[in-house]
GROMACS .gro file of N, CA and C in nm:
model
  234
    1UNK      N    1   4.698  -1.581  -4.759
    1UNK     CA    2   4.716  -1.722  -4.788
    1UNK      C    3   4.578  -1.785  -4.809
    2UNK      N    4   4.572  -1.856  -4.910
    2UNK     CA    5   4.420  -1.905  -4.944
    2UNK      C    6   4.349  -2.051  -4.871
    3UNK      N    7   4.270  -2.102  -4.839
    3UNK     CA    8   4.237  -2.169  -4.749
    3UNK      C    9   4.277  -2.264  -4.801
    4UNK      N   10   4.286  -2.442  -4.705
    4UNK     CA   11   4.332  -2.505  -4.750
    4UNK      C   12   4.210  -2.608  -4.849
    5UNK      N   13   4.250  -2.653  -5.011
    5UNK     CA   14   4.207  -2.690  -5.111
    5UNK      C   15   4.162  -2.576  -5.189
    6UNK      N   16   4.182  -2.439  -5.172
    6UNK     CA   17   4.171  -2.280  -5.294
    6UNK      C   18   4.284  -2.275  -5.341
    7UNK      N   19   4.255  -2.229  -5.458
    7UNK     CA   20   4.383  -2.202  -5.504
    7UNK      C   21   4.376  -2.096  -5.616
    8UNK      N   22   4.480  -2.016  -5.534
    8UNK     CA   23   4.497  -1.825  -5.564
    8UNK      C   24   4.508  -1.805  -5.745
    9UNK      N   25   4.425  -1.748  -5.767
    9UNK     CA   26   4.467  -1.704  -5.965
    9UNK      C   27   4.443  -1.626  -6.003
   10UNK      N   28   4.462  -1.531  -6.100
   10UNK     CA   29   4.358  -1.402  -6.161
   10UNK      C   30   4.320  -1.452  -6.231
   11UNK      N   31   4.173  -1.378  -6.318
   11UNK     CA   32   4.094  -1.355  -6.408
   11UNK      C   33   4.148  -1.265  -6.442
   12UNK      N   34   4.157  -1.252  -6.573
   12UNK     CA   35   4.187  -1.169  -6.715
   12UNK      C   36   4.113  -1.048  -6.725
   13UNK      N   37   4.074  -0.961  -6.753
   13UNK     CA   38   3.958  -0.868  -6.766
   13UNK      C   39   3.900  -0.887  -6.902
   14UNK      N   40   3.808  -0.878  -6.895
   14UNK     CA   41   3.727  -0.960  -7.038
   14UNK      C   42   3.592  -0.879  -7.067
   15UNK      N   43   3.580  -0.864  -7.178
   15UNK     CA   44   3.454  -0.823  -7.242
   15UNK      C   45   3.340  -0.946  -7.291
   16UNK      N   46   3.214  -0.940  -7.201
   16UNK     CA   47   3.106  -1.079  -7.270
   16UNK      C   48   3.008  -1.024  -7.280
   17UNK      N   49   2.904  -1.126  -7.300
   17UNK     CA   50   2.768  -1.122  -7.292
   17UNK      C   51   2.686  -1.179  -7.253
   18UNK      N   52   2.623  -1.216  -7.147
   18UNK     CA   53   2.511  -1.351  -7.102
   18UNK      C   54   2.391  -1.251  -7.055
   19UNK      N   55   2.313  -1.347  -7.044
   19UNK     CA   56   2.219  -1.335  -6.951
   19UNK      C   57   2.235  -1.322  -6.801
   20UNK      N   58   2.189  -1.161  -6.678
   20UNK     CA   59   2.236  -1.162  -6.570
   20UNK      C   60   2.074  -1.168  -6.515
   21UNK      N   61   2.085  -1.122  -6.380
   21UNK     CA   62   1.948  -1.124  -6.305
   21UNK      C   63   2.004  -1.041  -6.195
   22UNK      N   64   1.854  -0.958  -6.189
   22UNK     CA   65   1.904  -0.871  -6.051
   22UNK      C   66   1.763  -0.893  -5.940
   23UNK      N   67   1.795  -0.879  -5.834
   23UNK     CA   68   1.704  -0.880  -5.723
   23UNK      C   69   1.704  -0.798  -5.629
   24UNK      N   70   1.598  -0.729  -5.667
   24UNK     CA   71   1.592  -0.634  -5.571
   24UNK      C   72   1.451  -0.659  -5.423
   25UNK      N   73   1.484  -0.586  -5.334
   25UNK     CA   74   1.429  -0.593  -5.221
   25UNK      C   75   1.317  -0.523  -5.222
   26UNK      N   76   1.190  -0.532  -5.227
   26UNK     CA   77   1.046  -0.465  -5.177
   26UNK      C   78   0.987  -0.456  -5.048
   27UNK      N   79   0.981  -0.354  -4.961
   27UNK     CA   80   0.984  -0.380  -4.829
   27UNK      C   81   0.823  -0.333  -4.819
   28UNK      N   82   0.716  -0.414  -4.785
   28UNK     CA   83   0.581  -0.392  -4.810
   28UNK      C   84   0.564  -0.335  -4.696
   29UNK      N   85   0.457  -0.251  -4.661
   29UNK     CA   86   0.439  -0.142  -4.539
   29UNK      C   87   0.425  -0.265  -4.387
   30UNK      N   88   0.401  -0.334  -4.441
   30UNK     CA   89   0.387  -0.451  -4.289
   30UNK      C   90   0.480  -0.520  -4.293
   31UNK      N   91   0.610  -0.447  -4.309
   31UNK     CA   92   0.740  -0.487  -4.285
   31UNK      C   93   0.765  -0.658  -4.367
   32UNK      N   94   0.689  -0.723  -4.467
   32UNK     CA   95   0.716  -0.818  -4.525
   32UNK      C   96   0.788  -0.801  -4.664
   33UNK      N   97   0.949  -0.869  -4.655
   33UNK     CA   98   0.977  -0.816  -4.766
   33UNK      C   99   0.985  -0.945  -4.875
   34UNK      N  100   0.944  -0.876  -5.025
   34UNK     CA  101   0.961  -0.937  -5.131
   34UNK      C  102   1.063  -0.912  -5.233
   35UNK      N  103   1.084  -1.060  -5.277
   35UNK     CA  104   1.252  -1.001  -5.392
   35UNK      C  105   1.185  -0.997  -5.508
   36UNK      N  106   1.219  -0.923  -5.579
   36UNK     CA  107   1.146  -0.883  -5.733
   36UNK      C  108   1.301  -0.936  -5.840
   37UNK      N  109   1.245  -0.974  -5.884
   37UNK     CA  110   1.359  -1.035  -5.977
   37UNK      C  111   1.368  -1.051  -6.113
   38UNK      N  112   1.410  -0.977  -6.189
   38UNK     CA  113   1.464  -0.951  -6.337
   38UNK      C  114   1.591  -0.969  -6.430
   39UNK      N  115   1.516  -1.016  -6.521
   39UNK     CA  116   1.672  -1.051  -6.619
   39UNK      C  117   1.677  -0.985  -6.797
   40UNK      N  118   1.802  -0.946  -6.785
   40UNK     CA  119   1.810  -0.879  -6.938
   40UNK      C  120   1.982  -0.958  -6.977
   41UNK      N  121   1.993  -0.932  -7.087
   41UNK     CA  122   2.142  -0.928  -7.142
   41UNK      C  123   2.214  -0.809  -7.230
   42UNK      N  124   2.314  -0.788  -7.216
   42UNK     CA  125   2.391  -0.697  -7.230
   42UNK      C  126   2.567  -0.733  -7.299
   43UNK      N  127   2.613  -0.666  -7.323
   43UNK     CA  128   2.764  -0.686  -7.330
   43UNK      C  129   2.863  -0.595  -7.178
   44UNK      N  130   2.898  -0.654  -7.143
   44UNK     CA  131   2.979  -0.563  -7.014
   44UNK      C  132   3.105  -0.674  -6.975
   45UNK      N  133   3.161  -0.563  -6.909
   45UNK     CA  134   3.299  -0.568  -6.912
   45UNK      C  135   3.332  -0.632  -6.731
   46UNK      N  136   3.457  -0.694  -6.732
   46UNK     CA  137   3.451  -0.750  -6.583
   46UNK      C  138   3.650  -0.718  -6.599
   47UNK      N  139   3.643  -0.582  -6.433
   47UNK     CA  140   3.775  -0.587  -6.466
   47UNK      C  141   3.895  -0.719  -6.414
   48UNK      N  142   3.996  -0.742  -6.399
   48UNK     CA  143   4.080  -0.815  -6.384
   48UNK      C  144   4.029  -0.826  -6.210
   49UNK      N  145   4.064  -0.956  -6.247
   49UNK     CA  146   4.011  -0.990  -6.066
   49UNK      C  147   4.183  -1.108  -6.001
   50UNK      N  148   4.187  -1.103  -5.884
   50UNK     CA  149   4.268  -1.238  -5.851
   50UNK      C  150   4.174  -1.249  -5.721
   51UNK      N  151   4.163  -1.381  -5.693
   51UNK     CA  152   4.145  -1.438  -5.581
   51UNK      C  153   4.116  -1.597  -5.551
   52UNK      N  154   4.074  -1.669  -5.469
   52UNK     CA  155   4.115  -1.789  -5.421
   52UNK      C  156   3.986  -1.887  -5.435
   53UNK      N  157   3.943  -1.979  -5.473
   53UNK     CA  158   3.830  -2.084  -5.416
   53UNK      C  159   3.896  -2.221  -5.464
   54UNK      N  160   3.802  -2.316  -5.483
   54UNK     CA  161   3.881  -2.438  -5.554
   54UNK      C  162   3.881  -2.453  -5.666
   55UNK      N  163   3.995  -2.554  -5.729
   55UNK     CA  164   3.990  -2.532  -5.824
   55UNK      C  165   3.870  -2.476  -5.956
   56UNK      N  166   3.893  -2.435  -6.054
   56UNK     CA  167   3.746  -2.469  -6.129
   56UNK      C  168   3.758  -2.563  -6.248
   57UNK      N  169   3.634  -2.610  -6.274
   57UNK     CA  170   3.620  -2.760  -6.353
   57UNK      C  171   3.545  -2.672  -6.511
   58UNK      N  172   3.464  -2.572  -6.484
   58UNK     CA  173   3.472  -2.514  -6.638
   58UNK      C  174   3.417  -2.372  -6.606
   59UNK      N  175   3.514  -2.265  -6.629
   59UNK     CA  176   3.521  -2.112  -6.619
   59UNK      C  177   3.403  -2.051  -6.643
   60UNK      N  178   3.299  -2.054  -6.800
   60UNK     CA  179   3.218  -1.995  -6.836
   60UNK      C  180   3.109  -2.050  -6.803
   61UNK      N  181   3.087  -2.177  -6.779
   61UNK     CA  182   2.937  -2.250  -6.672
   61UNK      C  183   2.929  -2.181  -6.534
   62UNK      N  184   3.100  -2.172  -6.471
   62UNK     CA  185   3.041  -2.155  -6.302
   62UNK      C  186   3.037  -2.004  -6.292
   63UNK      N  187   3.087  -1.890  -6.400
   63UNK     CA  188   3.087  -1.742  -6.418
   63UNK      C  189   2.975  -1.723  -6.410
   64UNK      N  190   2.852  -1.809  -6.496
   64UNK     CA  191   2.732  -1.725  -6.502
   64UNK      C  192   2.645  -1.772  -6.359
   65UNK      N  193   2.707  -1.836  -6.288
   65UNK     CA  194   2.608  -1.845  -6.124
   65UNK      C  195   2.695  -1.761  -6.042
   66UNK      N  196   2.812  -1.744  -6.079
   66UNK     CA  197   2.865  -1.693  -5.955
   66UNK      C  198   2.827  -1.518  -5.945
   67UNK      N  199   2.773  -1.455  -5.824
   67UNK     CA  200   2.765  -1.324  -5.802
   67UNK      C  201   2.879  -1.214  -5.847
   68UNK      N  202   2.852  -1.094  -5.957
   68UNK     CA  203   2.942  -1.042  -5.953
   68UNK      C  204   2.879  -0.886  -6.025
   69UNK      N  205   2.971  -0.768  -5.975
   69UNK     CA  206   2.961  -0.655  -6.043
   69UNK      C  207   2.962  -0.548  -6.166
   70UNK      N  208   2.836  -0.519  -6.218
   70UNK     CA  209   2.831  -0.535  -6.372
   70UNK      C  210   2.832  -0.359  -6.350
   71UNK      N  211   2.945  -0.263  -6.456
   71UNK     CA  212   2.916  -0.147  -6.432
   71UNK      C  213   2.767  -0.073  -6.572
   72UNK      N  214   2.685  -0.097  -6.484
   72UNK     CA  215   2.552  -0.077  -6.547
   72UNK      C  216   2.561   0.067  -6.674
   73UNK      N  217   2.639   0.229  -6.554
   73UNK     CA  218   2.665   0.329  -6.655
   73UNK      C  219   2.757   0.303  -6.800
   74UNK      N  220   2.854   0.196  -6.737
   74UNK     CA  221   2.932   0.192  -6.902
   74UNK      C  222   2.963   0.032  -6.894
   75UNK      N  223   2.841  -0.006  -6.957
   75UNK     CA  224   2.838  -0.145  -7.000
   75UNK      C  225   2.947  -0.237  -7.008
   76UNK      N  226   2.988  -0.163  -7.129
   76UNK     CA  227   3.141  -0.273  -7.217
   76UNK      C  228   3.199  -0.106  -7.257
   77UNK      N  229   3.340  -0.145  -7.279
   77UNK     CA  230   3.443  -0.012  -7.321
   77UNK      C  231   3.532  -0.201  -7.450
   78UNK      N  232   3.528  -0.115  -7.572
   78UNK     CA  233   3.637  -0.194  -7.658
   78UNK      C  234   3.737  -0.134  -7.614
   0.00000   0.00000   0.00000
């Protein structure tokens, strides 16, 4: 049951393209760590998802902030 003001939906599985960013962790020998952070674009594929937050006010603005899993070995499949 989704919390109260979420509301439960799927995403479609869809083929795009934006701009992503990855961050990775550098752990310097005196235990201080730094995020290294890079961005490319690509075409990749996002499979069918369902799940819950609040409503959304526009799909493809809040997609490209929101965190999600890009399969790097096979990009996009037509």
């Amino acid at each position: 049951m989704p919390r109260k003001g979420f509301e439960a939906h799927p995403h479609s599985a869809i083929i795009h393209r934006h701009e992503h960013t990855h961050v990775t962790h550098y752990a310097h020998p005196r235990a201080v760590v730094e995020h290294l952070l890079s961005s490319h674009r690509h075409e990749h594929n996002h499979s069918r998802i369902e799940h819950a937050h609040p409503p959304h006010e526009n799909v493809p603005r809040e997609h490209l902030h929101e965190a999600h899993i890009h399969d790097h070995a096979h990009p996009a499949e037509s």
